[in-house]
Amino acid sequence: MNMTFRWYGRGNDTVKLEDVKQIPNVKGIVWALHHLPAGEVWTKEAIQDEVDYIHSFGFHTDVVESVNVHEDIKLGLPTRDQYIENYKQSIRNLGEVGVKVICYNFMPVFDWTRTDLFHPLEDGSTALYFDKEKVMNLDPQELVNEVRASSDLTLPGWEPERLARLSELFEQYKEVDEAKLWDNLAYFLQAILPVAEEAGIQMAIHPDDPPYSIFGLPRIITGAESYEKLIKISDSVANGFTFCSGSMGADPQNDMVAIAEKYAYRAPFAHIRNVKIMENGSFFETSHFTSDGSIDIKNIVRTLNDQNYEGYVRPDHGRHIWGEQCRPGYGLYDRALGIMYLNGLWDAYENLKK
Ligand code: DNO
Ligand code: MN
């Protein structure tokens, strides 16, 4: 297990790398050029500048999350070829500085979606919350307005430029059902995987969050079946997964321990976090501690440990605790606690082997 921490970059994150340095066992920073819109080439200069800064703290920069996929690629528009060329160039440029894994997702329009960014929990902290009924009944624009009014910080996929085109995007997706989205993903992968292989990079697709259709948009990376389909598209080593216990696990039908057992070998990157799922399907994010939520975190770690998992691991969204003002889900404190829990579990299982 190679422990990492996601960071949004200088001037774009409340967390400082000096502080991340004090969390035991963190080896690398999961980074991205967050200021670049999807579809643009990541230039060698911009990459080098970011990587040099992170290295100056002694962290590795092996994992990028995410190089976002332009909407035209997901929609399968004729303009996609140029965006795919740009994506390939970004892969090559990232390979040159030694990046090993690129996390990406193929979710139409929105990245992860929540209805409340600061939902109060009983312990006095706040956390991200997904009210299923609300999402099923609200128009996306209404939801976006409501959530944005609660925070200045945008969720990924909720950038103002994209939101301005919301109705246009929804119109375009009327032509794209699940089968079409799979075709568009296959087209993209067939084009980029040979380049990734050559660059020594594994692509690692992140599951959809939540792992089912919302607002009538297709969602395809939702469970074990999706993994089987992905492998059928290409069994190249570059065609990898990001295991995310909280995203895929938000559907109680997904047994995340079984999924880890079966697919961790194809996942060079793992996000480990907990969610508490309610009877009506709504969920909120909890601490990483197993008993606080619905996901069997300790047995996920045990499974990875049994397999001598050497991939990159990071805590995922945390609660907002001790008054921390931070990006929703991405504060320092609760993710640091999450890391120490994962470290503890790992050490304990490691010890049992002796
Ligand atoms: C959710 C988070 C996401 C994820 C992106 C990957 O579980 O990990 O923000 O990073 O969807 O592209
Ligand atoms: Mn995740």
Tab-separated table of C-alpha atoms and ligand atoms in Angstrom:
chain	number	residue	atom	x	y	z
A	1	MET	CA	0.000	0.000	0.000
A	2	ASN	CA	1.414	3.334	-1.071
A	3	MET	CA	-0.430	5.992	0.943
A	4	THR	CA	-1.259	9.282	-0.769
A	5	PHE	CA	-3.275	12.440	-0.186
A	6	ARG	CA	-5.299	14.410	-2.732
A	7	TRP	CA	-4.389	18.071	-3.010
A	8	TYR	CA	-5.856	20.774	-5.256
A	9	GLY	CA	-2.757	22.900	-5.788
A	10	ARG	CA	-1.232	26.181	-4.664
A	11	GLY	CA	-3.807	28.895	-4.114
A	12	ASN	CA	-6.588	26.418	-4.797
A	13	ASP	CA	-6.601	24.402	-1.577
A	14	THR	CA	-6.930	25.366	2.077
A	15	VAL	CA	-4.596	22.502	2.977
A	16	LYS	CA	-0.846	23.106	3.001
A	17	LEU	CA	1.701	20.501	2.004
A	18	GLU	CA	3.735	21.402	5.122
A	19	ASP	CA	0.799	20.032	7.103
A	20	VAL	CA	0.255	16.952	4.956
A	21	LYS	CA	3.919	16.185	5.649
A	22	GLN	CA	3.024	15.645	9.307
A	23	ILE	CA	0.531	12.858	8.609
A	24	PRO	CA	2.386	9.579	9.156
A	25	ASN	CA	3.133	7.389	6.146
A	26	VAL	CA	1.958	9.706	3.354
A	27	LYS	CA	4.301	9.078	0.446
A	28	GLY	CA	2.728	10.948	-2.417
A	29	ILE	CA	0.405	13.737	-3.452
A	30	VAL	CA	-2.437	13.001	-5.826
A	31	TRP	CA	-2.503	16.107	-7.974
A	32	ALA	CA	-3.890	17.714	-11.112
A	33	LEU	CA	-3.705	20.961	-13.034
A	34	HIS	CA	-7.081	21.987	-11.734
A	35	HIS	CA	-7.079	25.368	-13.458
A	36	LEU	CA	-7.106	23.803	-16.937
A	37	PRO	CA	-10.491	23.143	-18.498
A	38	ALA	CA	-11.225	19.627	-19.765
A	39	GLY	CA	-9.907	19.125	-23.282
A	40	GLU	CA	-6.790	21.270	-23.058
A	41	VAL	CA	-3.295	19.863	-23.390
A	42	TRP	CA	-1.321	19.754	-20.152
A	43	THR	CA	1.946	21.319	-21.255
A	44	LYS	CA	5.313	19.992	-20.140
A	45	GLU	CA	6.114	23.324	-18.511
A	46	ALA	CA	2.952	23.477	-16.448
A	47	ILE	CA	3.377	19.842	-15.397
A	48	GLN	CA	7.026	20.321	-14.458
A	49	ASP	CA	6.256	23.381	-12.386
A	50	GLU	CA	3.610	21.572	-10.305
A	51	VAL	CA	5.641	18.415	-9.928
A	52	ASP	CA	8.751	20.343	-8.816
A	53	TYR	CA	6.750	22.101	-6.134
A	54	ILE	CA	5.318	18.844	-4.770
A	55	HIS	CA	8.704	17.114	-4.905
A	56	SER	CA	10.222	19.915	-2.854
A	57	PHE	CA	8.231	18.526	0.087
A	58	GLY	CA	9.586	15.037	-0.488
A	59	PHE	CA	6.371	13.606	-1.925
A	60	HIS	CA	6.074	11.578	-5.107
A	61	THR	CA	3.735	12.664	-7.909
A	62	ASP	CA	2.964	9.242	-9.378
A	63	VAL	CA	-0.807	9.680	-9.421
A	64	VAL	CA	-2.846	12.300	-11.238
A	65	GLU	CA	-6.537	12.781	-10.452
A	66	SER	CA	-8.099	13.618	-12.762
A	67	VAL	CA	-7.329	14.376	-16.368
A	68	ASN	CA	-10.930	15.187	-17.160
A	69	VAL	CA	-12.523	13.920	-20.323
A	70	HIS	CA	-14.118	16.570	-22.531
A	71	GLU	CA	-17.895	16.334	-22.796
A	72	ASP	CA	-17.690	16.001	-26.605
A	73	ILE	CA	-15.833	12.695	-26.144
A	74	LYS	CA	-18.553	11.369	-23.836
A	75	LEU	CA	-21.194	12.624	-26.253
A	76	GLY	CA	-19.385	11.101	-29.238
A	77	LEU	CA	-19.464	14.326	-31.263
A	78	PRO	CA	-17.280	14.697	-34.385
A	79	THR	CA	-15.165	17.225	-32.491
A	80	ARG	CA	-14.081	14.448	-30.109
A	81	ASP	CA	-11.076	13.452	-32.221
A	82	GLN	CA	-9.265	16.698	-31.570
A	83	TYR	CA	-9.951	16.402	-27.842
A	84	ILE	CA	-8.696	12.818	-27.902
A	85	GLU	CA	-5.497	13.987	-29.605
A	86	ASN	CA	-5.065	16.548	-26.842
A	87	TYR	CA	-5.660	13.866	-24.219
A	88	LYS	CA	-2.986	11.668	-25.781
A	89	GLN	CA	-0.524	14.537	-25.688
A	90	SER	CA	-1.266	15.113	-22.005
A	91	ILE	CA	-0.633	11.406	-21.348
A	92	ARG	CA	2.724	11.575	-23.130
A	93	ASN	CA	3.726	14.699	-21.246
A	94	LEU	CA	2.746	13.134	-17.918
A	95	GLY	CA	4.670	9.969	-18.777
A	96	GLU	CA	7.792	12.041	-19.251
A	97	VAL	CA	7.816	13.203	-15.639
A	98	GLY	CA	7.255	9.646	-14.417
A	99	VAL	CA	3.513	9.672	-13.688
A	100	LYS	CA	2.281	6.089	-13.262
A	101	VAL	CA	-1.502	6.385	-12.883
A	102	ILE	CA	-4.130	8.703	-14.338
A	103	CYS	CA	-7.511	8.606	-12.610
A	104	TYR	CA	-10.425	9.768	-14.758
A	105	ASN	CA	-14.162	9.332	-14.920
A	106	PHE	CA	-16.748	9.023	-17.646
A	107	MET	CA	-19.745	10.584	-15.925
A	108	PRO	CA	-21.957	12.764	-18.111
A	109	VAL	CA	-22.154	16.425	-17.061
A	110	PHE	CA	-21.609	16.121	-13.312
A	111	ASP	CA	-18.828	14.473	-11.382
A	112	TRP	CA	-19.961	13.318	-7.935
A	113	THR	CA	-23.285	14.784	-6.949
A	114	ARG	CA	-24.571	15.739	-3.517
A	115	THR	CA	-27.604	17.670	-2.308
A	116	ASP	CA	-26.012	19.155	0.793
A	117	LEU	CA	-22.347	19.938	1.285
A	118	PHE	CA	-22.522	20.688	4.994
A	119	HIS	CA	-25.075	18.288	6.396
A	120	PRO	CA	-24.932	18.340	10.229
A	121	LEU	CA	-24.051	15.022	11.864
A	122	GLU	CA	-24.853	14.052	15.441
A	123	ASP	CA	-21.256	14.500	16.582
A	124	GLY	CA	-21.327	18.204	15.668
A	125	SER	CA	-19.373	17.861	12.432
A	126	THR	CA	-20.788	18.330	8.941
A	127	ALA	CA	-20.499	16.101	5.907
A	128	LEU	CA	-21.592	15.642	2.321
A	129	TYR	CA	-25.101	14.318	1.916
A	130	PHE	CA	-27.056	12.810	-0.961
A	131	ASP	CA	-30.819	12.996	-0.601
A	132	LYS	CA	-32.019	10.490	-3.151
A	133	GLU	CA	-35.632	11.587	-3.172
A	134	LYS	CA	-34.649	15.185	-3.726
A	135	VAL	CA	-32.449	14.319	-6.692
A	136	MET	CA	-35.131	12.164	-8.204
A	137	ASN	CA	-37.669	15.008	-7.933
A	138	LEU	CA	-35.674	18.176	-8.532
A	139	ASP	CA	-34.738	19.690	-11.825
A	140	PRO	CA	-30.889	19.704	-12.058
A	141	GLN	CA	-30.771	23.467	-12.413
A	142	GLU	CA	-32.762	23.899	-9.202
A	143	LEU	CA	-30.446	21.574	-7.337
A	144	VAL	CA	-27.360	23.311	-8.665
A	145	ASN	CA	-28.702	26.714	-7.596
A	146	GLU	CA	-29.513	25.444	-4.153
A	147	VAL	CA	-26.192	23.722	-3.522
A	148	ARG	CA	-24.130	26.559	-4.931
A	149	ALA	CA	-25.843	29.018	-2.636
A	150	SER	CA	-24.375	27.061	0.307
A	151	SER	CA	-20.715	27.297	-0.739
A	152	ASP	CA	-18.378	29.433	-2.842
A	153	LEU	CA	-16.389	26.360	-3.704
A	154	THR	CA	-17.565	24.462	-6.721
A	155	LEU	CA	-17.863	20.718	-6.881
A	156	PRO	CA	-15.952	19.090	-9.714
A	157	GLY	CA	-18.122	19.235	-12.807
A	158	TRP	CA	-19.940	22.238	-11.382
A	159	GLU	CA	-17.701	24.870	-12.909
A	160	PRO	CA	-19.616	28.052	-13.827
A	161	GLU	CA	-18.760	27.730	-17.545
A	162	ARG	CA	-20.232	24.267	-17.662
A	163	LEU	CA	-23.285	25.144	-15.603
A	164	ALA	CA	-24.036	28.012	-17.965
A	165	ARG	CA	-24.557	25.401	-20.689
A	166	LEU	CA	-26.570	23.019	-18.546
A	167	SER	CA	-29.764	22.918	-20.582
A	168	GLU	CA	-27.794	22.605	-23.825
A	169	LEU	CA	-25.847	19.667	-22.375
A	170	PHE	CA	-29.000	17.941	-21.237
A	171	GLU	CA	-30.446	18.408	-24.702
A	172	GLN	CA	-27.361	16.785	-26.245
A	173	TYR	CA	-27.491	13.820	-23.881
A	174	LYS	CA	-30.989	12.983	-25.044
A	175	GLU	CA	-29.254	11.186	-27.911
A	176	VAL	CA	-26.938	9.232	-25.621
A	177	ASP	CA	-28.222	6.182	-23.782
A	178	GLU	CA	-26.104	3.694	-21.824
A	179	ALA	CA	-25.191	1.641	-24.899
A	180	LYS	CA	-24.052	4.763	-26.739
A	181	LEU	CA	-22.037	5.934	-23.757
A	182	TRP	CA	-20.285	2.545	-23.635
A	183	ASP	CA	-19.476	2.886	-27.343
A	184	ASN	CA	-18.060	6.326	-26.749
A	185	LEU	CA	-15.960	5.062	-23.847
A	186	ALA	CA	-14.671	2.172	-25.991
A	187	TYR	CA	-13.762	4.577	-28.806
A	188	PHE	CA	-11.868	6.770	-26.352
A	189	LEU	CA	-10.049	3.845	-24.704
A	190	GLN	CA	-9.042	2.249	-27.983
A	191	ALA	CA	-7.461	5.535	-28.998
A	192	ILE	CA	-5.632	6.359	-25.782
A	193	LEU	CA	-4.596	2.989	-24.295
A	194	PRO	CA	-1.712	2.318	-26.708
A	195	VAL	CA	-0.354	5.783	-25.904
A	196	ALA	CA	-0.717	5.158	-22.165
A	197	GLU	CA	1.072	1.812	-22.482
A	198	GLU	CA	3.937	3.454	-24.289
A	199	ALA	CA	4.121	6.201	-21.677
A	200	GLY	CA	4.206	3.638	-18.838
A	201	ILE	CA	0.914	4.901	-17.459
A	202	GLN	CA	-2.130	3.010	-16.229
A	203	MET	CA	-5.468	4.678	-16.810
A	204	ALA	CA	-7.764	4.136	-13.819
A	205	ILE	CA	-11.442	4.829	-14.332
A	206	HIS	CA	-13.320	6.094	-11.269
A	207	PRO	CA	-16.806	4.705	-10.600
A	208	ASP	CA	-19.842	6.896	-11.030
A	209	ASP	CA	-21.023	8.601	-7.894
A	210	PRO	CA	-23.720	7.747	-7.025
A	211	PRO	CA	-23.514	4.560	-9.084
A	212	TYR	CA	-26.868	4.880	-10.806
A	213	SER	CA	-28.591	7.171	-13.260
A	214	ILE	CA	-29.565	10.629	-12.024
A	215	PHE	CA	-31.541	13.323	-13.858
A	216	GLY	CA	-32.111	10.816	-16.660
A	217	LEU	CA	-28.405	10.860	-17.586
A	218	PRO	CA	-26.779	7.513	-18.355
A	219	ARG	CA	-24.214	6.197	-15.874
A	220	ILE	CA	-22.178	3.120	-16.698
A	221	ILE	CA	-19.423	2.473	-14.144
A	222	THR	CA	-21.727	1.214	-11.457
A	223	GLY	CA	-20.634	-2.244	-10.267
A	224	ALA	CA	-18.907	-5.559	-11.017
A	225	GLU	CA	-20.688	-5.938	-14.352
A	226	SER	CA	-19.204	-2.674	-15.543
A	227	TYR	CA	-15.744	-3.997	-14.721
A	228	GLU	CA	-16.394	-7.083	-16.824
A	229	LYS	CA	-17.460	-4.897	-19.741
A	230	LEU	CA	-14.383	-2.728	-19.374
A	231	ILE	CA	-12.103	-5.750	-19.475
A	232	LYS	CA	-13.864	-6.869	-22.644
A	233	ILE	CA	-13.155	-3.536	-24.293
A	234	SER	CA	-9.456	-4.061	-23.685
A	235	ASP	CA	-7.395	-6.243	-21.392
A	236	SER	CA	-4.383	-3.967	-21.787
A	237	VAL	CA	-2.579	-3.370	-18.476
A	238	ALA	CA	-3.207	0.300	-19.126
A	239	ASN	CA	-6.957	-0.262	-18.843
A	240	GLY	CA	-7.200	-0.040	-15.063
A	241	PHE	CA	-9.743	0.894	-12.410
A	242	THR	CA	-9.844	3.214	-9.459
A	243	PHE	CA	-11.414	1.220	-6.661
A	244	CYS	CA	-13.636	3.648	-4.693
A	245	SER	CA	-15.441	2.060	-1.754
A	246	GLY	CA	-17.648	5.070	-1.078
A	247	SER	CA	-18.745	5.746	-4.647
A	248	MET	CA	-19.525	2.242	-5.802
A	249	GLY	CA	-20.559	1.234	-2.301
A	250	ALA	CA	-23.332	3.851	-2.246
A	251	ASP	CA	-25.404	1.195	-3.989
A	252	PRO	CA	-25.947	-1.420	-1.248
A	253	GLN	CA	-26.091	-4.137	-3.893
A	254	ASN	CA	-22.382	-3.674	-4.501
A	255	ASP	CA	-20.414	-5.852	-2.092
A	256	MET	CA	-17.216	-3.840	-1.954
A	257	VAL	CA	-15.204	-6.543	-0.175
A	258	ALA	CA	-16.071	-9.025	-2.936
A	259	ILE	CA	-15.297	-6.395	-5.574
A	260	ALA	CA	-11.911	-5.729	-3.949
A	261	GLU	CA	-11.205	-9.463	-3.860
A	262	LYS	CA	-11.965	-9.888	-7.516
A	263	TYR	CA	-10.754	-6.665	-9.115
A	264	ALA	CA	-8.061	-5.090	-6.939
A	265	TYR	CA	-5.444	-6.649	-9.197
A	266	ARG	CA	-6.701	-4.318	-11.948
A	267	ALA	CA	-6.904	-1.264	-9.712
A	268	PRO	CA	-3.613	0.571	-9.370
A	269	PHE	CA	-5.389	3.170	-7.235
A	270	ALA	CA	-7.835	2.813	-4.352
A	271	HIS	CA	-10.024	5.411	-2.648
A	272	ILE	CA	-11.114	4.147	0.734
A	273	ARG	CA	-13.961	5.900	2.524
A	274	ASN	CA	-17.195	5.139	4.303
A	275	VAL	CA	-20.808	6.207	3.727
A	276	LYS	CA	-23.927	5.574	5.775
A	277	ILE	CA	-26.763	4.457	3.542
A	278	MET	CA	-30.312	4.899	4.778
A	279	GLU	CA	-33.283	2.700	4.017
A	280	ASN	CA	-34.611	5.087	1.371
A	281	GLY	CA	-31.268	5.041	-0.461
A	282	SER	CA	-30.087	8.467	0.690
A	283	PHE	CA	-26.612	8.525	2.167
A	284	PHE	CA	-24.184	10.736	4.017
A	285	GLU	CA	-20.436	10.514	4.382
A	286	THR	CA	-19.079	9.452	7.743
A	287	SER	CA	-15.658	9.061	9.286
A	288	HIS	CA	-13.596	6.252	7.757
A	289	PHE	CA	-14.196	4.077	10.853
A	290	THR	CA	-16.023	0.882	9.846
A	291	SER	CA	-18.772	0.995	12.468
A	292	ASP	CA	-19.701	4.582	11.583
A	293	GLY	CA	-21.024	3.669	8.143
A	294	SER	CA	-22.365	0.948	5.877
A	295	ILE	CA	-19.118	-0.029	4.144
A	296	ASP	CA	-16.939	-2.792	5.526
A	297	ILE	CA	-13.745	-0.739	5.499
A	298	LYS	CA	-11.756	-3.102	7.709
A	299	ASN	CA	-12.387	-6.099	5.480
A	300	ILE	CA	-11.612	-4.085	2.366
A	301	VAL	CA	-8.219	-3.290	3.883
A	302	ARG	CA	-7.832	-6.914	4.930
A	303	THR	CA	-8.527	-8.042	1.363
A	304	LEU	CA	-5.993	-5.612	-0.052
A	305	ASN	CA	-3.482	-6.702	2.556
A	306	ASP	CA	-4.086	-10.400	1.779
A	307	GLN	CA	-3.243	-9.621	-1.827
A	308	ASN	CA	-0.135	-7.687	-0.786
A	309	TYR	CA	-1.644	-4.725	-2.597
A	310	GLU	CA	1.098	-2.422	-3.816
A	311	GLY	CA	-1.157	0.165	-5.428
A	312	TYR	CA	-1.712	3.757	-4.390
A	313	VAL	CA	-4.288	4.326	-1.667
A	314	ARG	CA	-5.888	7.497	-0.425
A	315	PRO	CA	-8.580	8.405	2.036
A	316	ASP	CA	-11.479	9.956	0.180
A	317	HIS	CA	-13.991	12.566	1.293
A	318	GLY	CA	-13.925	13.378	4.972
A	319	ARG	CA	-16.234	15.193	7.356
A	320	HIS	CA	-15.615	18.833	8.266
A	321	ILE	CA	-14.424	18.691	11.871
A	322	TRP	CA	-12.907	20.939	14.517
A	323	GLY	CA	-14.229	24.020	12.747
A	324	GLU	CA	-12.098	23.541	9.661
A	325	GLN	CA	-13.057	25.721	6.688
A	326	CYS	CA	-12.173	23.762	3.593
A	327	ARG	CA	-13.321	22.416	0.254
A	328	PRO	CA	-16.365	20.239	0.810
A	329	GLY	CA	-15.055	16.777	1.676
A	330	TYR	CA	-11.413	17.705	1.278
A	331	GLY	CA	-10.247	19.068	4.605
A	332	LEU	CA	-7.028	18.106	6.342
A	333	TYR	CA	-8.260	16.829	9.687
A	334	ASP	CA	-10.748	14.102	8.940
A	335	ARG	CA	-8.750	12.754	6.034
A	336	ALA	CA	-5.705	12.623	8.323
A	337	LEU	CA	-7.760	10.609	10.817
A	338	GLY	CA	-8.867	8.389	7.936
A	339	ILE	CA	-5.254	7.764	6.968
A	340	MET	CA	-4.316	6.798	10.507
A	341	TYR	CA	-7.196	4.335	10.638
A	342	LEU	CA	-6.121	2.786	7.336
A	343	ASN	CA	-2.489	2.726	8.501
A	344	GLY	CA	-3.546	0.995	11.712
A	345	LEU	CA	-5.597	-1.627	9.952
A	346	TRP	CA	-2.830	-2.294	7.467
A	347	ASP	CA	-0.179	-2.684	10.174
A	348	ALA	CA	-2.394	-4.975	12.198
A	349	TYR	CA	-3.125	-7.283	9.257
A	350	GLU	CA	0.518	-7.218	8.255
A	351	ASN	CA	1.472	-8.301	11.743
A	352	LEU	CA	-0.949	-11.194	11.714
A	353	LYS	CA	0.947	-12.662	8.793
A	354	LYS	CA	4.102	-13.024	10.881
B	1	DNO	C1	-15.302	10.661	-5.297
B	1	DNO	C2	-14.088	11.411	-5.597
B	1	DNO	C3	-14.210	12.068	-6.988
B	1	DNO	C4	-13.243	11.509	-7.978
B	1	DNO	C5	-13.423	11.904	-9.400
B	1	DNO	C6	-12.497	11.135	-10.329
B	1	DNO	O1	-15.365	9.595	-4.779
B	1	DNO	O2	-13.020	10.568	-5.433
B	1	DNO	O3	-13.991	13.431	-6.866
B	1	DNO	O4	-12.017	11.976	-7.646
B	1	DNO	O5	-14.706	11.634	-9.782
B	1	DNO	O6	-12.483	11.643	-11.608
B	2	MN	MN	-13.446	8.327	-4.999
